[in-house]
PDB file of C-alpha atoms in Angstrom:
ATOM      1  CA  MET L  10      21.618  -0.785  28.638  1.00 63.00           C
ATOM      2  CA  GLN L  11      18.206  -1.475  30.240  1.00 83.00           C
ATOM      3  CA  ASP L  12      16.570   0.699  27.565  1.00 89.00           C
ATOM      4  CA  ILE L  13      17.990  -1.335  24.808  1.00 91.00           C
ATOM      5  CA  GLU L  14      16.648  -4.621  26.241  1.00 92.00           C
ATOM      6  CA  MET L  15      13.277  -2.980  26.778  1.00 94.00           C
ATOM      7  CA  TRP L  16      13.228  -1.844  23.193  1.00 94.00           C
ATOM      8  CA  LYS L  17      14.164  -5.262  21.920  1.00 94.00           C
ATOM      9  CA  ASP L  18      11.341  -6.779  23.927  1.00 95.00           C
ATOM     10  CA  HIS L  19       8.891  -4.186  22.666  1.00 96.00           C
ATOM     11  CA  VAL L  20       9.776  -4.815  19.033  1.00 96.00           C
ATOM     12  CA  LYS L  21       9.583  -8.634  19.456  1.00 97.00           C
ATOM     13  CA  THR L  22       6.111  -8.249  21.074  1.00 97.00           C
ATOM     14  CA  GLU L  23       4.847  -5.941  18.317  1.00 97.00           C
ATOM     15  CA  VAL L  24       6.168  -8.162  15.543  1.00 97.00           C
ATOM     16  CA  LEU L  25       4.475 -11.151  17.131  1.00 97.00           C
ATOM     17  CA  LEU L  26       1.213  -9.254  17.488  1.00 97.00           C
ATOM     18  CA  TRP L  27       1.191  -8.209  13.813  1.00 95.00           C
ATOM     19  CA  LYS L  28       2.167 -11.776  12.734  1.00 97.00           C
ATOM     20  CA  ASN L  29      -0.723 -13.219  14.673  1.00 97.00           C
ATOM     21  CA  TYR L  30      -3.143 -10.597  13.466  1.00 95.00           C
ATOM     22  CA  HIS L  31      -2.248 -11.225   9.840  1.00 92.00           C
ATOM     23  CA  ASN L  32      -2.339 -15.006  10.247  1.00 95.00           C
ATOM     24  CA  HIS L  33      -5.888 -14.564  11.774  1.00 95.00           C
ATOM     25  CA  LEU L  34      -6.987 -12.439   8.801  1.00 90.00           C
ATOM     26  CA  LEU L  35      -5.520 -14.863   6.322  1.00 91.00           C
ATOM     27  CA  ALA L  36      -7.330 -17.828   8.030  1.00 94.00           C
ATOM     28  CA  ILE L  37     -10.651 -15.998   7.948  1.00 93.00           C
ATOM     29  CA  ALA L  38     -10.159 -15.007   4.274  1.00 90.00           C
ATOM     30  CA  LYS L  39      -9.193 -18.521   3.306  1.00 92.00           C
ATOM     31  CA  LYS L  40     -12.116 -20.067   5.159  1.00 94.00           C
ATOM     32  CA  SER L  41     -14.562 -17.611   3.515  1.00 94.00           C
ATOM     33  CA  GLU L  42     -12.796 -17.802   0.184  1.00 89.00           C
ATOM     34  CA  THR L  43     -12.311 -14.051   0.181  1.00 87.00           C
ATOM     35  CA  PRO L  44      -9.738 -12.882  -2.359  1.00 88.00           C
ATOM     36  CA  ILE L  45      -6.775 -10.923  -1.022  1.00 88.00           C
ATOM     37  CA  LEU L  46      -4.234  -8.837  -2.874  1.00 91.00           C
ATOM     38  CA  PHE L  47      -0.904  -8.357  -1.208  1.00 88.00           C
ATOM     39  CA  THR L  48       0.900  -5.216  -2.249  1.00 92.00           C
ATOM     40  CA  ARG L  49       4.199  -4.071  -0.792  1.00 92.00           C
ATOM     41  CA  PHE L  50       5.005  -0.379  -0.478  1.00 93.00           C
ATOM     42  CA  GLU L  51       8.417  -1.189  -1.955  1.00 94.00           C
ATOM     43  CA  ASP L  52       6.827  -2.436  -5.130  1.00 95.00           C
ATOM     44  CA  LEU L  53       4.716   0.732  -5.479  1.00 93.00           C
ATOM     45  CA  ILE L  54       7.857   2.839  -5.208  1.00 92.00           C
ATOM     46  CA  ASP L  55      10.067   0.620  -7.445  1.00 94.00           C
ATOM     47  CA  GLN L  56       7.458  -0.350 -10.077  1.00 95.00           C
ATOM     48  CA  PRO L  57       4.501   2.117  -9.750  1.00 95.00           C
ATOM     49  CA  GLU L  58       2.935   1.486 -13.070  1.00 96.00           C
ATOM     50  CA  LYS L  59       2.875  -2.312 -12.805  1.00 96.00           C
ATOM     51  CA  THR L  60       1.766  -2.260  -9.183  1.00 97.00           C
ATOM     52  CA  LEU L  61      -1.082   0.207  -9.801  1.00 97.00           C
ATOM     53  CA  GLU L  62      -2.138  -1.814 -12.766  1.00 97.00           C
ATOM     54  CA  ASN L  63      -2.293  -4.985 -10.588  1.00 97.00           C
ATOM     55  CA  ILE L  64      -4.174  -3.152  -7.889  1.00 97.00           C
ATOM     56  CA  PHE L  65      -6.778  -1.804 -10.274  1.00 97.00           C
ATOM     57  CA  ALA L  66      -7.182  -5.159 -12.090  1.00 97.00           C
ATOM     58  CA  TYR L  67      -7.885  -6.697  -8.695  1.00 96.00           C
ATOM     59  CA  VAL L  68     -10.348  -3.958  -7.657  1.00 96.00           C
ATOM     60  CA  LEU L  69     -12.131  -4.184 -10.968  1.00 96.00           C
ATOM     61  CA  ARG L  70     -12.026  -7.968 -10.950  1.00 95.00           C
ATOM     62  CA  GLU L  71     -10.391  -8.037 -14.415  1.00 96.00           C
ATOM     63  CA  PRO L  72      -7.415 -10.189 -15.421  1.00 96.00           C
ATOM     64  CA  SER L  73      -5.882  -7.090 -16.932  1.00 96.00           C
ATOM     65  CA  ILE L  74      -6.679  -3.398 -17.387  1.00 97.00           C
ATOM     66  CA  GLU L  75      -4.796  -3.244 -20.740  1.00 97.00           C
ATOM     67  CA  GLY L  76      -6.428  -0.807 -23.037  1.00 96.00           C
ATOM     68  CA  MET L  77      -8.791   0.541 -20.352  1.00 97.00           C
ATOM     69  CA  VAL L  78      -9.059   4.239 -19.465  1.00 96.00           C
ATOM     70  CA  ILE L  79      -7.643   3.584 -16.010  1.00 96.00           C
ATOM     71  CA  GLN L  80      -4.390   2.306 -17.587  1.00 96.00           C
ATOM     72  CA  GLU L  81      -4.070   5.537 -19.493  1.00 95.00           C
ATOM     73  CA  ARG L  82      -4.747   7.527 -16.251  1.00 95.00           C
ATOM     74  CA  ILE L  83      -1.971   5.599 -14.424  1.00 94.00           C
ATOM     75  CA  LYS L  84       0.414   6.274 -17.222  1.00 94.00           C
ATOM     76  CA  GLU L  85      -0.492   9.993 -17.125  1.00 92.00           C
ATOM     77  CA  ALA L  86      -0.134  10.271 -13.330  1.00 89.00           C
ATOM     78  CA  ILE L  87       3.211   8.520 -13.404  1.00 88.00           C
ATOM     79  CA  GLY L  88       4.403  10.586 -16.353  1.00 86.00           C
ATOM     80  CA  ASN L  89       3.478  13.796 -14.550  1.00 72.00           C
ATOM     81  CA  LYS L  90       5.382  13.068 -11.334  1.00 62.00           C
ATOM     82  CA  THR L  91       6.760  16.614 -11.077  1.00 53.00           C
ATOM     83  CA  LYS L  92       3.237  18.114 -11.423  1.00 56.00           C
ATOM     84  CA  SER L  93       1.242  15.577  -9.441  1.00 50.00           C
ATOM     85  CA  CYS L  94       3.701  15.077  -6.557  1.00 56.00           C
ATOM     86  CA  GLN L  95       3.932  18.663  -5.308  1.00 57.00           C
ATOM     87  CA  LEU L  96       3.237  19.567  -1.771  1.00 55.00           C
ATOM     88  CA  TYR L  97      -0.013  21.422  -1.153  1.00 61.00           C
ATOM     89  CA  LYS L  98       0.513  25.255  -1.105  1.00 67.00           C
ATOM     90  CA  PRO L  99      -2.066  27.487   0.488  1.00 67.00           C
ATOM     91  CA  LYS L 100      -3.434  30.301  -1.517  1.00 70.00           C
ATOM     92  CA  SER L 101      -1.664  33.606  -1.108  1.00 73.00           C
ATOM     93  CA  ASN L 102      -4.701  35.331   0.504  1.00 70.00           C
ATOM     94  CA  GLY L 103      -4.717  32.754   3.339  1.00 62.00           C
ATOM     95  CA  PHE L 104      -8.096  31.366   2.427  1.00 62.00           C
ATOM     96  CA  ASN L 105      -8.456  27.820   0.949  1.00 52.00           C
TER      97      ASN L 105
END
């Protein structure tokens, strides 16, 4: 039972540390007017094309990447999931 309480305390402490850290970063970004893009891992999994388009538009400082080569590359990568998401396989001779 003591382990459960210790774990609960640990989780509470870690969550508070992360919350404070992120609040600190947000305050600095707001003060310096630094743009921030929030992207959730869940969005990347559930809506990879839309999420990647948003990320690249942000990085390229464009309102949209529609019609750009990067949009085509995203579509290709997502369309080739079976090809592009394979685990690395070493060469048969043992040298990479």
